[in-house]
């Protein structure tokens, strides 16, 4: 699906509207931090560190944990900054992104581009020199996949953008494992798949909430091009596969009773919320009655609890 190009900024908004003298140092620092999207990175690190505990079957080297987290933050931050550089045209037209640093002019496009590339280079070298080169290439691959495949190719062309683009957000699981073992195994691949099937039903409820924003700029998120009934059905399908995959770790011998119990309880609650959303969509509920954000908020709690269980389980076996 092709989309029509839009103006880089709405009338009266420009990166040059704020002169250097009106950009105080403190505000500038906050703006550059905002370019990295810290709240999103928190979620990525939640999936990275517990896998390191699983790989070590105990407490990993704390210096390694620190360097892996730092490298992961820099890599994801660089990807997010480059994403904002590429999407600055549509960010200026969407309500939920209208205060991003490039839109307000607190950071110039050139500064953002240099900042994002620098973070990517530094993170790759940090991983390669202080962790291992397998982790470095995985980190660089995640950055390039998010920037090139998702942001530049998929996002404005297909309603399946978040399905395949979400692969970038799954790679921290592999990075956490490889940072400890310098190898791969079925355990991180299973958790990678959990995150792969988690991403669409995590993001689509939010997209349902702000679909008018996406429609305004021609981004074909699934809720823009399909009815709430269709989106909810897809959410339920992905949710069932995600929960099923999450239960594979125990029969393959990677986890014990604790992880399995947490996966069953949290997965069961997820399915309850997903089917609730589907029932409300079938009843043609709209606005606040659809309550789509209930599943979105639970999805963050779910992945946090599941990966905490991944980290705790080795100590209870």
Tab-separated table of C-alpha atoms in Angstrom:
chain	number	residue	atom	x	y	z
A	1	UNK	CA	0.000	0.000	0.000
A	2	UNK	CA	1.464	3.325	-1.039
A	3	UNK	CA	0.893	6.498	0.914
A	4	UNK	CA	0.998	10.131	-0.050
A	5	UNK	CA	3.859	12.250	1.217
A	6	UNK	CA	2.956	14.918	3.742
A	7	UNK	CA	4.541	18.213	4.608
A	8	UNK	CA	7.426	17.916	7.049
A	9	UNK	CA	5.693	20.207	9.572
A	10	UNK	CA	2.354	21.902	9.951
A	11	UNK	CA	2.144	25.605	9.322
A	12	UNK	CA	4.044	27.636	11.845
A	13	UNK	CA	6.106	24.735	13.207
A	14	UNK	CA	9.722	24.507	12.214
A	15	UNK	CA	12.969	23.254	13.621
A	16	UNK	CA	14.365	26.755	13.146
A	17	UNK	CA	11.528	28.477	15.016
A	18	UNK	CA	13.503	28.209	18.255
A	19	UNK	CA	16.738	30.120	18.041
A	20	UNK	CA	19.848	28.794	19.855
A	21	UNK	CA	19.504	31.551	22.459
A	22	UNK	CA	16.049	30.250	23.358
A	23	UNK	CA	17.194	26.654	23.836
A	24	UNK	CA	18.538	26.429	27.414
A	25	UNK	CA	21.115	23.754	28.179
A	26	UNK	CA	18.914	21.798	30.584
A	27	UNK	CA	16.032	21.664	28.140
A	28	UNK	CA	18.400	20.583	25.390
A	29	UNK	CA	19.737	17.715	27.497
A	30	UNK	CA	16.194	16.564	28.222
A	31	UNK	CA	15.392	16.784	24.523
A	32	UNK	CA	18.310	14.562	23.532
A	33	UNK	CA	17.326	12.052	26.215
A	34	UNK	CA	13.766	12.153	24.856
A	35	UNK	CA	15.119	11.227	21.417
A	36	UNK	CA	16.137	7.846	22.834
A	37	UNK	CA	12.573	7.082	24.056
A	38	UNK	CA	13.664	5.942	27.563
A	39	UNK	CA	10.332	4.381	28.520
A	40	UNK	CA	10.438	2.040	25.539
A	41	UNK	CA	14.042	1.096	26.337
A	42	UNK	CA	13.045	0.189	29.896
A	43	UNK	CA	10.843	-2.520	28.438
A	44	UNK	CA	13.658	-3.790	26.208
A	45	UNK	CA	16.013	-4.080	29.184
A	46	UNK	CA	13.337	-5.946	31.150
A	47	UNK	CA	13.568	-8.663	28.520
A	48	UNK	CA	17.383	-8.578	28.324
A	49	UNK	CA	18.578	-8.927	31.922
A	50	UNK	CA	16.385	-11.871	33.027
A	51	UNK	CA	17.599	-13.914	30.065
A	52	UNK	CA	21.154	-13.342	31.316
A	53	UNK	CA	20.125	-14.970	34.626
A	54	UNK	CA	18.609	-17.886	32.723
A	55	UNK	CA	21.730	-18.303	30.601
A	56	UNK	CA	23.955	-18.248	33.693
A	57	UNK	CA	21.507	-20.398	35.717
A	58	UNK	CA	22.194	-17.960	38.528
A	59	UNK	CA	23.594	-14.470	38.979
A	60	UNK	CA	25.614	-13.324	35.936
A	61	UNK	CA	28.695	-11.146	36.249
A	62	UNK	CA	27.334	-7.761	37.338
A	63	UNK	CA	29.844	-5.816	35.245
A	64	UNK	CA	28.658	-7.775	32.212
A	65	UNK	CA	25.061	-6.933	33.089
A	66	UNK	CA	25.945	-3.240	33.340
A	67	UNK	CA	27.836	-3.128	30.036
A	68	UNK	CA	25.105	-5.095	28.258
A	69	UNK	CA	22.433	-2.725	29.562
A	70	UNK	CA	24.498	0.332	28.629
A	71	UNK	CA	25.186	-1.011	25.153
A	72	UNK	CA	21.543	-1.951	24.754
A	73	UNK	CA	20.389	1.502	25.817
A	74	UNK	CA	22.767	3.240	23.413
A	75	UNK	CA	21.799	0.960	20.530
A	76	UNK	CA	18.049	1.241	21.074
A	77	UNK	CA	18.410	4.965	21.761
A	78	UNK	CA	20.230	5.439	18.480
A	79	UNK	CA	17.530	3.497	16.633
A	80	UNK	CA	14.799	5.583	18.253
A	81	UNK	CA	16.556	8.839	17.403
A	82	UNK	CA	16.926	7.798	13.758
A	83	UNK	CA	13.273	6.770	13.769
A	84	UNK	CA	12.327	10.282	14.899
A	85	UNK	CA	14.564	11.793	12.210
A	86	UNK	CA	12.824	9.787	9.480
A	87	UNK	CA	9.320	10.255	10.895
A	88	UNK	CA	9.597	13.951	11.710
A	89	UNK	CA	7.133	14.796	8.936
A	90	UNK	CA	4.289	12.687	10.300
A	91	UNK	CA	5.245	13.308	13.939
A	92	UNK	CA	4.404	16.977	13.376
A	93	UNK	CA	0.880	16.065	12.287
A	94	UNK	CA	0.021	13.508	14.981
A	95	UNK	CA	-1.333	14.636	18.336
A	96	UNK	CA	0.582	12.095	20.420
A	97	UNK	CA	3.936	12.987	18.828
A	98	UNK	CA	3.510	16.735	18.392
A	99	UNK	CA	5.842	17.553	21.297
A	100	UNK	CA	8.803	15.464	20.175
A	101	UNK	CA	12.119	17.374	20.092
A	102	UNK	CA	12.372	17.657	16.301
A	103	UNK	CA	8.815	18.926	16.005
A	104	UNK	CA	9.251	21.608	18.666
A	105	UNK	CA	12.629	22.616	17.244
A	106	UNK	CA	14.520	21.895	20.461
A	107	UNK	CA	16.796	19.595	18.394
A	108	UNK	CA	17.541	20.143	14.714
A	109	UNK	CA	17.200	17.303	12.179
A	110	UNK	CA	20.956	17.343	11.533
A	111	UNK	CA	21.711	17.109	15.251
A	112	UNK	CA	19.286	14.203	15.593
A	113	UNK	CA	20.824	12.349	12.644
A	114	UNK	CA	24.376	12.748	13.971
A	115	UNK	CA	23.238	11.808	17.476
A	116	UNK	CA	21.504	8.624	16.311
A	117	UNK	CA	24.413	7.454	14.144
A	118	UNK	CA	26.900	8.191	16.922
A	119	UNK	CA	24.945	6.155	19.452
A	120	UNK	CA	24.747	3.265	17.004
A	121	UNK	CA	28.485	3.258	16.347
A	122	UNK	CA	29.408	3.594	20.025
A	123	UNK	CA	27.016	0.834	21.094
A	124	UNK	CA	28.340	-1.587	18.477
A	125	UNK	CA	31.947	-0.975	19.501
A	126	UNK	CA	31.050	-1.231	23.189
A	127	UNK	CA	29.372	-4.588	22.677
A	128	UNK	CA	32.178	-5.893	20.489
A	129	UNK	CA	35.052	-4.812	22.720
A	130	UNK	CA	33.515	-5.257	26.184
A	131	UNK	CA	31.023	-8.125	25.664
A	132	UNK	CA	31.467	-10.150	22.463
A	133	UNK	CA	31.043	-9.641	18.749
A	134	UNK	CA	28.003	-11.917	18.443
A	135	UNK	CA	26.132	-9.550	20.735
A	136	UNK	CA	27.523	-6.578	18.804
A	137	UNK	CA	26.196	-7.849	15.460
A	138	UNK	CA	22.825	-8.724	16.987
A	139	UNK	CA	22.605	-5.217	18.445
A	140	UNK	CA	23.550	-3.585	15.156
A	141	UNK	CA	21.087	-5.857	13.350
A	142	UNK	CA	18.283	-4.760	15.672
A	143	UNK	CA	19.097	-1.095	15.027
A	144	UNK	CA	19.204	-1.497	11.255
A	145	UNK	CA	16.062	-3.625	11.194
A	146	UNK	CA	14.090	-1.026	13.158
A	147	UNK	CA	15.358	1.939	11.160
A	148	UNK	CA	15.476	0.503	7.656
A	149	UNK	CA	13.015	-2.396	7.517
A	150	UNK	CA	10.333	-1.063	9.871
A	151	UNK	CA	10.576	2.733	9.704
A	152	UNK	CA	11.669	3.224	6.099
A	153	UNK	CA	10.052	0.259	4.331
A	154	UNK	CA	7.128	-1.263	6.235
A	155	UNK	CA	5.553	1.415	8.415
A	156	UNK	CA	3.943	3.506	5.675
A	157	UNK	CA	3.255	0.671	3.242
A	158	UNK	CA	1.518	-2.243	4.973
A	159	UNK	CA	-0.830	-3.006	7.845
A	160	UNK	CA	1.563	-5.810	8.778
A	161	UNK	CA	4.202	-3.204	9.676
A	162	UNK	CA	4.217	-3.862	13.409
A	163	UNK	CA	4.145	-7.655	12.949
A	164	UNK	CA	7.449	-7.860	11.101
A	165	UNK	CA	8.902	-4.588	12.290
A	166	UNK	CA	8.518	-5.853	15.835
A	167	UNK	CA	11.372	-8.299	15.233
A	168	UNK	CA	13.777	-5.514	16.219
A	169	UNK	CA	12.215	-5.407	19.676
A	170	UNK	CA	12.598	-9.175	20.048
A	171	UNK	CA	16.370	-9.225	19.489
A	172	UNK	CA	17.332	-7.984	23.004
A	173	UNK	CA	16.313	-11.447	24.222
A	174	UNK	CA	18.975	-13.003	21.982
A	175	UNK	CA	21.473	-10.331	23.007
A	176	UNK	CA	20.962	-11.093	26.693
A	177	UNK	CA	21.675	-14.781	26.118
A	178	UNK	CA	24.629	-14.249	23.782
A	179	UNK	CA	26.257	-11.740	26.134
A	180	UNK	CA	26.639	-14.537	28.703
A	181	UNK	CA	27.244	-17.566	26.492
A	182	UNK	CA	28.576	-16.089	23.210
A	183	UNK	CA	26.262	-18.624	21.533
A	184	UNK	CA	22.610	-19.374	20.795
A	185	UNK	CA	20.191	-21.964	22.168
A	186	UNK	CA	16.526	-22.919	21.963
A	187	UNK	CA	15.704	-21.049	25.189
A	188	UNK	CA	16.356	-17.533	23.819
A	189	UNK	CA	14.718	-18.486	20.521
A	190	UNK	CA	11.529	-19.488	22.350
A	191	UNK	CA	11.544	-16.223	24.310
A	192	UNK	CA	12.239	-14.373	21.058
A	193	UNK	CA	9.077	-15.959	19.645
A	194	UNK	CA	7.123	-15.014	22.764
A	195	UNK	CA	8.061	-11.383	22.153
A	196	UNK	CA	7.347	-11.727	18.432
A	197	UNK	CA	3.770	-12.880	19.066
A	198	UNK	CA	3.423	-10.427	21.984
A	199	UNK	CA	4.207	-7.313	19.947
A	200	UNK	CA	1.099	-7.090	17.693
A	201	UNK	CA	-1.506	-7.652	20.455
A	202	UNK	CA	0.484	-5.254	22.626
A	203	UNK	CA	0.573	-2.459	20.054
A	204	UNK	CA	-2.722	-2.877	18.199
A	205	UNK	CA	-4.875	-1.807	21.201
A	206	UNK	CA	-2.887	1.439	21.373
A	207	UNK	CA	-3.301	1.816	17.612
A	208	UNK	CA	-7.050	1.378	18.056
A	209	UNK	CA	-7.011	4.249	20.539
A	210	UNK	CA	-5.085	6.635	18.264
A	211	UNK	CA	-6.115	5.341	14.847
A	212	UNK	CA	-7.334	8.794	13.810
A	213	UNK	CA	-3.768	10.049	14.227
A	214	UNK	CA	-2.426	7.324	11.970
A	215	UNK	CA	-5.214	7.776	9.447
A	216	UNK	CA	-4.472	11.514	9.250
A	217	UNK	CA	-0.891	10.874	8.104
A	218	UNK	CA	-1.614	7.857	5.903
A	219	UNK	CA	0.087	5.208	8.063
A	220	UNK	CA	-1.880	1.974	7.488
A	221	UNK	CA	-1.808	0.507	10.981
A	222	UNK	CA	-4.226	-2.431	11.108
A	223	UNK	CA	-6.930	-0.521	13.067
A	224	UNK	CA	-6.875	2.154	10.340
A	225	UNK	CA	-7.592	-0.256	7.485
A	226	UNK	CA	-9.696	-2.879	9.301
A	227	UNK	CA	-12.701	-2.870	11.611
A	228	UNK	CA	-12.400	-3.269	15.379
A	229	UNK	CA	-13.846	-6.781	15.011
A	230	UNK	CA	-11.069	-7.816	12.632
A	231	UNK	CA	-8.356	-6.256	14.798
A	232	UNK	CA	-9.703	-7.895	17.960
A	233	UNK	CA	-9.838	-11.278	16.230
A	234	UNK	CA	-6.209	-10.909	15.202
A	235	UNK	CA	-5.306	-9.908	18.763
A	236	UNK	CA	-6.944	-13.068	20.124
A	237	UNK	CA	-5.156	-15.302	17.583
A	238	UNK	CA	-1.735	-13.847	18.334
A	239	UNK	CA	-2.456	-14.006	22.069
A	240	UNK	CA	-3.216	-17.730	22.034
A	241	UNK	CA	-0.044	-18.485	20.064
A	242	UNK	CA	2.021	-16.284	22.414
A	243	UNK	CA	0.758	-18.062	25.535
A	244	UNK	CA	1.293	-21.486	23.961
A	245	UNK	CA	4.872	-20.645	22.980
A	246	UNK	CA	5.614	-19.264	26.459
A	247	UNK	CA	4.854	-22.711	27.920
A	248	UNK	CA	7.485	-24.501	25.807
A	249	UNK	CA	10.410	-23.664	28.101
A	250	UNK	CA	9.398	-26.115	30.831
A	251	UNK	CA	8.975	-29.304	28.723
A	252	UNK	CA	12.281	-28.549	26.995
A	253	UNK	CA	13.988	-28.413	30.396
A	254	UNK	CA	14.973	-24.750	30.549
A	255	UNK	CA	12.660	-23.715	33.400
A	256	UNK	CA	10.850	-25.301	36.332
A	257	UNK	CA	7.550	-25.033	38.168
A	258	UNK	CA	7.811	-21.344	39.124
A	259	UNK	CA	8.136	-19.961	35.615
A	260	UNK	CA	5.425	-22.309	34.370
A	261	UNK	CA	3.025	-21.217	37.117
A	262	UNK	CA	3.619	-17.528	36.354
A	263	UNK	CA	3.254	-18.140	32.600
A	264	UNK	CA	-0.064	-19.949	33.141
A	265	UNK	CA	-1.555	-17.338	35.477
A	266	UNK	CA	-0.421	-14.258	33.559
A	267	UNK	CA	-1.167	-15.862	30.201
A	268	UNK	CA	-4.635	-16.857	31.391
A	269	UNK	CA	-5.356	-13.301	32.465
A	270	UNK	CA	-4.051	-12.003	29.131
A	271	UNK	CA	-6.453	-14.307	27.252
A	272	UNK	CA	-9.320	-13.153	29.467
A	273	UNK	CA	-8.583	-9.515	28.554
A	274	UNK	CA	-8.091	-10.329	24.857
A	275	UNK	CA	-11.409	-12.161	24.619
A	276	UNK	CA	-13.075	-9.363	26.575
A	277	UNK	CA	-11.858	-6.880	23.990
A	278	UNK	CA	-13.098	-9.130	21.197
A	279	UNK	CA	-16.537	-9.404	22.812
A	280	UNK	CA	-16.789	-5.631	23.162
A	281	UNK	CA	-15.711	-5.206	19.525
A	282	UNK	CA	-18.351	-7.726	18.402
A	283	UNK	CA	-20.925	-5.731	20.343
A	284	UNK	CA	-19.744	-2.692	18.349
A	285	UNK	CA	-18.631	-0.798	21.434
A	286	UNK	CA	-16.874	2.464	20.607
A	287	UNK	CA	-14.974	5.189	22.423
A	288	UNK	CA	-14.432	4.570	26.123
A	289	UNK	CA	-16.733	1.544	26.090
A	290	UNK	CA	-14.285	-0.415	23.948
A	291	UNK	CA	-11.694	-0.254	26.783
A	292	UNK	CA	-8.888	-1.221	24.405
A	293	UNK	CA	-6.221	0.300	26.649
A	294	UNK	CA	-6.911	-2.278	29.359
A	295	UNK	CA	-5.111	-4.900	27.276
A	296	UNK	CA	-2.345	-2.465	26.328
A	297	UNK	CA	-1.538	-1.698	29.966
A	298	UNK	CA	-1.814	-5.346	30.974
A	299	UNK	CA	0.548	-6.341	28.163
A	300	UNK	CA	3.352	-4.354	29.804
A	301	UNK	CA	2.643	-5.915	33.198
A	302	UNK	CA	2.498	-9.359	31.577
A	303	UNK	CA	5.884	-9.189	29.923
A	304	UNK	CA	7.451	-7.728	33.086
A	305	UNK	CA	6.102	-10.529	35.304
A	306	UNK	CA	6.949	-13.242	32.792
A	307	UNK	CA	10.580	-12.177	32.477
A	308	UNK	CA	10.964	-11.663	36.225
A	309	UNK	CA	9.894	-15.310	36.472
A	310	UNK	CA	12.597	-16.175	33.928
A	311	UNK	CA	15.200	-14.603	36.202
A	312	UNK	CA	13.874	-16.080	39.468
A	313	UNK	CA	13.213	-19.616	38.235
A	314	UNK	CA	16.876	-20.814	38.224
A	315	UNK	CA	17.082	-20.175	41.973
A	316	UNK	CA	14.046	-22.379	42.697
A	317	UNK	CA	15.021	-25.484	40.754
